[in-house]
mmCIF file of C-alpha atoms and ligand atoms in Angstrom:
data_model
loop_
_atom_site.group_PDB
_atom_site.id
_atom_site.type_symbol
_atom_site.label_atom_id
_atom_site.label_comp_id
_atom_site.label_asym_id
_atom_site.label_seq_id
_atom_site.Cartn_x
_atom_site.Cartn_y
_atom_site.Cartn_z
ATOM 1 C CA MET A 1 -29.101 -60.130 13.236
ATOM 2 C CA THR A 2 -30.795 -60.514 16.660
ATOM 3 C CA LYS A 3 -34.574 -60.682 17.101
ATOM 4 C CA ASP A 4 -34.520 -57.219 18.678
ATOM 5 C CA GLN A 5 -32.661 -55.742 15.732
ATOM 6 C CA ALA A 6 -35.109 -57.410 13.384
ATOM 7 C CA ALA A 7 -38.029 -55.984 15.355
ATOM 8 C CA ASP A 8 -36.513 -52.486 15.099
ATOM 9 C CA ASP A 9 -36.155 -53.062 11.419
ATOM 10 C CA ARG A 10 -39.690 -54.235 10.727
ATOM 11 C CA THR A 11 -40.538 -51.036 8.911
ATOM 12 C CA SER A 12 -37.852 -52.185 6.464
ATOM 13 C CA ASP A 13 -40.595 -53.274 4.106
ATOM 14 C CA ASP A 14 -41.742 -49.702 3.703
ATOM 15 C CA TYR A 15 -38.961 -48.395 1.507
ATOM 16 C CA TRP A 16 -38.557 -47.163 -2.016
ATOM 17 C CA ASN A 17 -35.638 -47.387 -4.397
ATOM 18 C CA HIS A 18 -35.134 -47.987 -8.116
ATOM 19 C CA ASN A 19 -35.516 -51.739 -7.581
ATOM 20 C CA THR A 20 -38.598 -51.762 -5.376
ATOM 21 C CA HIS A 21 -40.170 -49.219 -7.759
ATOM 22 C CA TYR A 22 -40.500 -52.039 -10.284
ATOM 23 C CA HIS A 23 -41.713 -54.812 -7.980
ATOM 24 C CA GLY A 24 -45.128 -54.329 -9.578
ATOM 25 C CA VAL A 25 -43.749 -55.579 -12.899
ATOM 26 C CA VAL A 26 -42.710 -58.798 -11.146
ATOM 27 C CA LEU A 27 -45.897 -59.226 -9.117
ATOM 28 C CA ARG A 28 -48.177 -58.642 -12.128
ATOM 29 C CA ASN A 29 -46.593 -61.600 -13.867
ATOM 30 C CA VAL A 30 -47.047 -64.194 -11.111
ATOM 31 C CA PRO A 31 -49.262 -66.859 -12.682
ATOM 32 C CA ARG A 32 -52.688 -67.466 -11.203
ATOM 33 C CA GLY A 33 -52.671 -70.395 -8.796
ATOM 34 C CA CYS A 34 -48.897 -70.154 -8.410
ATOM 35 C CA GLY A 35 -47.469 -73.062 -6.427
ATOM 36 C CA ALA A 36 -43.716 -72.721 -5.985
ATOM 37 C CA ALA A 37 -41.951 -69.395 -6.602
ATOM 38 C CA LEU A 38 -38.252 -68.512 -6.426
ATOM 39 C CA ASP A 39 -36.520 -65.128 -6.039
ATOM 40 C CA VAL A 40 -32.849 -65.267 -7.056
ATOM 41 C CA GLY A 41 -30.555 -62.766 -5.315
ATOM 42 C CA CYS A 42 -33.318 -62.007 -2.818
ATOM 43 C CA GLY A 43 -31.291 -59.606 -0.622
ATOM 44 C CA ASP A 44 -33.303 -58.792 2.533
ATOM 45 C CA GLY A 45 -36.283 -60.784 1.231
ATOM 46 C CA LEU A 46 -38.664 -57.873 0.619
ATOM 47 C CA LEU A 47 -39.816 -59.257 -2.721
ATOM 48 C CA VAL A 48 -40.215 -62.737 -1.191
ATOM 49 C CA ARG A 49 -42.577 -61.223 1.392
ATOM 50 C CA ARG A 50 -44.506 -59.481 -1.369
ATOM 51 C CA LEU A 51 -44.712 -62.734 -3.342
ATOM 52 C CA ALA A 52 -45.811 -64.815 -0.360
ATOM 53 C CA PRO A 53 -49.558 -63.943 -0.558
ATOM 54 C CA ARG A 54 -49.503 -64.839 -4.268
ATOM 55 C CA ALA A 55 -47.928 -68.314 -4.092
ATOM 56 C CA VAL A 56 -48.215 -71.488 -2.093
ATOM 57 C CA HIS A 57 -44.524 -71.320 -1.242
ATOM 58 C CA VAL A 58 -41.713 -68.848 -1.989
ATOM 59 C CA THR A 59 -37.991 -69.478 -1.738
ATOM 60 C CA GLY A 60 -35.435 -66.686 -1.592
ATOM 61 C CA LEU A 61 -31.919 -67.578 -2.671
ATOM 62 C CA ASP A 62 -28.882 -65.392 -2.051
ATOM 63 C CA ARG A 63 -25.185 -66.093 -1.732
ATOM 64 C CA SER A 64 -24.692 -63.484 0.991
ATOM 65 C CA ALA A 65 -24.879 -64.947 4.512
ATOM 66 C CA GLU A 66 -25.654 -61.483 5.878
ATOM 67 C CA MET A 67 -28.569 -60.960 3.497
ATOM 68 C CA ILE A 68 -30.013 -64.400 4.209
ATOM 69 C CA ALA A 69 -29.819 -63.774 7.968
ATOM 70 C CA LYS A 70 -31.590 -60.449 7.512
ATOM 71 C CA ALA A 71 -34.222 -61.956 5.196
ATOM 72 C CA ARG A 72 -34.944 -64.762 7.677
ATOM 73 C CA ALA A 73 -35.238 -62.344 10.604
ATOM 74 C CA LEU A 74 -37.546 -59.984 8.723
ATOM 75 C CA SER A 75 -39.701 -62.848 7.406
ATOM 76 C CA GLU A 76 -40.245 -64.627 10.709
ATOM 77 C CA GLY A 77 -44.016 -64.328 10.561
ATOM 78 C CA VAL A 78 -44.259 -65.493 6.951
ATOM 79 C CA GLY A 79 -45.205 -69.160 7.101
ATOM 80 C CA ASN A 80 -44.799 -70.025 3.422
ATOM 81 C CA ALA A 81 -41.317 -68.641 2.754
ATOM 82 C CA ASP A 82 -37.858 -70.067 3.186
ATOM 83 C CA PHE A 83 -34.376 -68.811 2.404
ATOM 84 C CA VAL A 84 -31.364 -70.603 0.987
ATOM 85 C CA GLU A 85 -27.830 -69.306 1.328
ATOM 86 C CA ALA A 86 -26.181 -70.293 -1.957
ATOM 87 C CA GLY A 87 -24.831 -68.939 -5.209
ATOM 88 C CA LEU A 88 -27.232 -69.600 -8.074
ATOM 89 C CA LEU A 89 -24.638 -71.255 -10.267
ATOM 90 C CA GLU A 90 -23.371 -73.508 -7.487
ATOM 91 C CA TYR A 91 -26.832 -74.517 -6.289
ATOM 92 C CA ASP A 92 -28.536 -77.614 -7.631
ATOM 93 C CA LEU A 93 -31.869 -76.024 -8.639
ATOM 94 C CA PRO A 94 -34.636 -78.523 -9.379
ATOM 95 C CA VAL A 95 -35.371 -78.633 -13.117
ATOM 96 C CA GLU A 96 -38.814 -77.467 -14.355
ATOM 97 C CA HIS A 97 -40.022 -77.174 -10.769
ATOM 98 C CA TYR A 98 -41.093 -73.568 -10.204
ATOM 99 C CA ASP A 99 -44.297 -71.938 -11.404
ATOM 100 C CA PHE A 100 -42.549 -68.604 -11.173
ATOM 101 C CA VAL A 101 -38.928 -67.491 -10.999
ATOM 102 C CA CYS A 102 -37.822 -63.887 -10.625
ATOM 103 C CA SER A 103 -34.686 -61.917 -9.958
ATOM 104 C CA VAL A 104 -34.244 -58.189 -9.319
ATOM 105 C CA ALA A 105 -30.935 -56.331 -9.581
ATOM 106 C CA ALA A 106 -28.911 -59.513 -9.195
ATOM 107 C CA ILE A 107 -28.160 -61.121 -12.574
ATOM 108 C CA HIS A 108 -25.535 -58.475 -13.381
ATOM 109 C CA HIS A 109 -23.538 -59.949 -10.454
ATOM 110 C CA MET A 110 -23.356 -63.275 -12.315
ATOM 111 C CA ASP A 111 -22.380 -64.800 -15.632
ATOM 112 C CA PHE A 112 -25.467 -63.648 -17.533
ATOM 113 C CA THR A 113 -25.841 -66.582 -19.935
ATOM 114 C CA LYS A 114 -25.332 -69.232 -17.264
ATOM 115 C CA ALA A 115 -27.616 -67.503 -14.766
ATOM 116 C CA MET A 116 -30.438 -66.879 -17.266
ATOM 117 C CA THR A 117 -30.163 -70.493 -18.471
ATOM 118 C CA ALA A 118 -30.309 -71.827 -14.906
ATOM 119 C CA MET A 119 -33.404 -69.740 -14.123
ATOM 120 C CA ARG A 120 -35.067 -70.651 -17.439
ATOM 121 C CA ASP A 121 -34.496 -74.357 -16.836
ATOM 122 C CA ALA A 122 -35.949 -74.129 -13.318
ATOM 123 C CA VAL A 123 -39.332 -72.875 -14.626
ATOM 124 C CA ARG A 124 -41.945 -75.536 -15.273
ATOM 125 C CA PRO A 125 -43.733 -75.579 -18.665
ATOM 126 C CA GLY A 126 -46.513 -72.987 -18.521
ATOM 127 C CA GLY A 127 -44.705 -71.051 -15.760
ATOM 128 C CA GLY A 128 -43.208 -67.568 -15.840
ATOM 129 C CA LEU A 129 -39.853 -65.850 -15.482
ATOM 130 C CA VAL A 130 -39.182 -62.151 -14.793
ATOM 131 C CA VAL A 131 -35.627 -60.845 -14.641
ATOM 132 C CA MET A 132 -34.973 -57.194 -13.875
ATOM 133 C CA SER A 133 -31.597 -55.589 -13.556
ATOM 134 C CA LEU A 134 -29.191 -52.857 -14.624
ATOM 135 C CA ALA A 135 -27.073 -52.498 -17.750
ATOM 136 C CA THR A 136 -24.506 -50.064 -19.045
ATOM 137 C CA ASN A 137 -24.629 -47.426 -21.754
ATOM 138 C CA ALA A 138 -22.913 -47.858 -25.115
ATOM 139 C CA GLY A 139 -23.108 -44.825 -27.329
ATOM 140 C CA ARG A 140 -25.128 -41.651 -27.577
ATOM 141 C CA ARG A 141 -28.544 -43.242 -27.925
ATOM 142 C CA ASP A 142 -28.114 -45.139 -24.654
ATOM 143 C CA LEU A 143 -26.816 -42.012 -22.941
ATOM 144 C CA ALA A 144 -29.764 -39.972 -24.170
ATOM 145 C CA ILE A 145 -32.249 -42.568 -22.877
ATOM 146 C CA SER A 146 -30.455 -42.708 -19.530
ATOM 147 C CA ALA A 147 -30.420 -38.915 -19.268
ATOM 148 C CA ALA A 148 -34.165 -38.914 -19.845
ATOM 149 C CA GLY A 149 -34.433 -40.986 -16.658
ATOM 150 C CA LEU A 150 -33.330 -38.053 -14.508
ATOM 151 C CA PRO A 151 -36.652 -36.168 -14.474
ATOM 152 C CA ALA A 152 -38.417 -39.487 -13.791
ATOM 153 C CA HIS A 153 -36.033 -40.131 -10.904
ATOM 154 C CA TYR A 154 -36.662 -36.709 -9.323
ATOM 155 C CA TYR A 155 -40.408 -37.045 -9.801
ATOM 156 C CA HIS A 156 -40.640 -40.491 -8.195
ATOM 157 C CA HIS A 157 -38.094 -39.664 -5.514
ATOM 158 C CA LEU A 158 -40.133 -36.638 -4.473
ATOM 159 C CA ARG A 159 -43.363 -38.626 -4.447
ATOM 160 C CA ASN A 160 -41.723 -41.293 -2.277
ATOM 161 C CA ARG A 161 -39.457 -38.999 -0.258
ATOM 162 C CA ARG A 162 -40.290 -40.462 3.165
ATOM 163 C CA ARG A 163 -39.796 -44.049 1.996
ATOM 164 C CA ALA A 164 -36.703 -43.087 -0.018
ATOM 165 C CA THR A 165 -34.767 -42.018 3.088
ATOM 166 C CA HIS A 166 -34.652 -45.629 4.315
ATOM 167 C CA PRO A 167 -31.151 -47.049 3.785
ATOM 168 C CA GLY A 168 -32.581 -50.119 2.013
ATOM 169 C CA PRO A 169 -31.311 -53.676 2.280
ATOM 170 C CA GLY A 170 -27.594 -52.837 2.340
ATOM 171 C CA ALA A 171 -27.032 -55.658 -0.153
ATOM 172 C CA PRO A 172 -23.782 -56.068 -2.096
ATOM 173 C CA ILE A 173 -23.733 -54.013 -5.304
ATOM 174 C CA VAL A 174 -21.805 -54.406 -8.555
ATOM 175 C CA VAL A 175 -21.448 -52.122 -11.593
ATOM 176 C CA PRO A 176 -23.065 -53.779 -14.633
ATOM 177 C CA GLU A 177 -20.796 -54.731 -17.539
ATOM 178 C CA MET A 178 -23.223 -55.751 -20.265
ATOM 179 C CA THR A 179 -24.871 -53.060 -22.369
ATOM 180 C CA TRP A 180 -28.643 -52.709 -22.729
ATOM 181 C CA GLY A 181 -28.327 -54.016 -26.296
ATOM 182 C CA GLU A 182 -26.270 -57.032 -25.249
ATOM 183 C CA VAL A 183 -28.735 -57.932 -22.499
ATOM 184 C CA ARG A 184 -31.652 -57.642 -24.928
ATOM 185 C CA GLU A 185 -29.971 -59.756 -27.593
ATOM 186 C CA GLU A 186 -28.841 -62.515 -25.240
ATOM 187 C CA SER A 187 -32.192 -62.604 -23.427
ATOM 188 C CA LEU A 188 -34.134 -63.017 -26.666
ATOM 189 C CA ARG A 189 -31.699 -65.700 -27.840
ATOM 190 C CA LEU A 190 -32.116 -67.704 -24.626
ATOM 191 C CA LEU A 191 -35.826 -67.012 -24.173
ATOM 192 C CA PRO A 192 -37.559 -66.943 -27.563
ATOM 193 C CA GLY A 193 -40.748 -64.904 -27.374
ATOM 194 C CA ALA A 194 -39.664 -62.970 -24.271
ATOM 195 C CA THR A 195 -40.474 -59.275 -23.866
ATOM 196 C CA PHE A 196 -37.532 -56.981 -23.152
ATOM 197 C CA ARG A 197 -38.262 -53.470 -21.861
ATOM 198 C CA ARG A 198 -35.963 -50.685 -20.829
ATOM 199 C CA HIS A 199 -37.528 -48.683 -17.995
ATOM 200 C CA ALA A 200 -37.033 -45.035 -17.087
ATOM 201 C CA LEU A 201 -35.275 -45.592 -13.746
ATOM 202 C CA TRP A 202 -32.251 -47.355 -15.260
ATOM 203 C CA ARG A 203 -33.616 -50.857 -15.102
ATOM 204 C CA TYR A 204 -34.690 -53.381 -17.750
ATOM 205 C CA SER A 205 -37.179 -56.205 -17.474
ATOM 206 C CA VAL A 206 -37.287 -59.502 -19.320
ATOM 207 C CA VAL A 207 -40.648 -61.239 -19.055
ATOM 208 C CA TRP A 208 -41.040 -64.763 -20.403
ATOM 209 C CA HIS A 209 -43.702 -67.432 -20.265
ATOM 210 C CA LYS A 210 -42.389 -70.927 -20.784
ATOM 211 C CA PRO A 211 -44.376 -72.778 -23.458
ATOM 212 C CA ARG A 212 -46.416 -75.730 -22.212
HETATM 213 C C1 LIG B 301 -28.129 -55.388 -5.533
HETATM 214 S S1 LIG B 301 -28.626 -56.732 -4.554
HETATM 215 C C2 LIG B 301 -30.357 -56.863 -4.921
HETATM 216 C C3 LIG B 301 -31.097 -57.516 -3.799
HETATM 217 C C4 LIG B 301 -32.609 -57.551 -3.988
HETATM 218 N N1 LIG B 301 -32.996 -58.383 -5.099
HETATM 219 C C5 LIG B 301 -33.159 -56.162 -4.139
HETATM 220 O O1 LIG B 301 -33.733 -55.863 -5.179
HETATM 221 O O2 LIG B 301 -33.017 -55.378 -3.195
HETATM 222 C C6 LIG B 301 -27.957 -58.163 -5.402
HETATM 223 C C7 LIG B 301 -28.099 -59.421 -4.590
HETATM 224 O O3 LIG B 301 -27.702 -60.544 -5.383
HETATM 225 C C8 LIG B 301 -26.955 -61.419 -4.576
HETATM 226 N N2 LIG B 301 -26.131 -62.262 -5.459
HETATM 227 C C9 LIG B 301 -25.077 -61.872 -6.194
HETATM 228 N N3 LIG B 301 -24.580 -62.900 -6.885
HETATM 229 C C10 LIG B 301 -25.331 -63.979 -6.576
HETATM 230 C C11 LIG B 301 -25.321 -65.345 -6.975
HETATM 231 N N4 LIG B 301 -24.396 -65.819 -7.832
HETATM 232 N N5 LIG B 301 -26.253 -66.182 -6.480
HETATM 233 C C12 LIG B 301 -27.188 -65.708 -5.595
HETATM 234 N N6 LIG B 301 -27.242 -64.426 -5.175
HETATM 235 C C13 LIG B 301 -26.340 -63.572 -5.666
HETATM 236 C C14 LIG B 301 -26.162 -60.505 -3.666
HETATM 237 O O4 LIG B 301 -25.705 -61.168 -2.499
HETATM 238 C C15 LIG B 301 -27.183 -59.415 -3.363
HETATM 239 O O5 LIG B 301 -27.941 -59.685 -2.212
#
């Protein structure tokens, strides 16, 4: 992306979709006095830019060269952010280094157990981890809960209609394979004491604080 294209795209941060709708869940869990933060599967870097005022330094990691180029161009004025083009499972993440690690709508692109383990191990004792993503329905109960998301979608879409027309980051997308129940079970196995929540707009969150 050229500088001119990036400049045209600066309003990119003013957009709404089912992922950005839940950025508040991530931002609320950034620990006070956060030093190093990491966003895995950062896409165009919007969440990195929202994290930047809350941390000493934020790194965005994404395996897509196009997304990293876009994130760098859009984050030019952000002095405490950097971006790494790499796949999470191929990248040598420092162990117990980050005060805060997060990931939105990306873990379902990866081997869940390996990715969650890598992110967990990168958090320092006393730090936090928030993973949000999508899952798939298995059975009538899941379908009923998903169907109940429709009115919520129309309500929020209407409220955010101007910001919802933005095309968004144009990041690669993948259909999730794991069910809500499988994600919950595996998350709680890997992260004892974590809180799993299924949200109305077809997303879940896993929030975990690493014991000191
Ligand atoms: C649906 S997008 C979400 C982007 C951003 N987090 C958001 O909420 O808009 C998923 C992102 O994860 C990235 N991704 C997929 N697999 C990855 C991996 N193994 N390591 C790092 N990034 C990955 C993709 O390149 C893509 O940018």
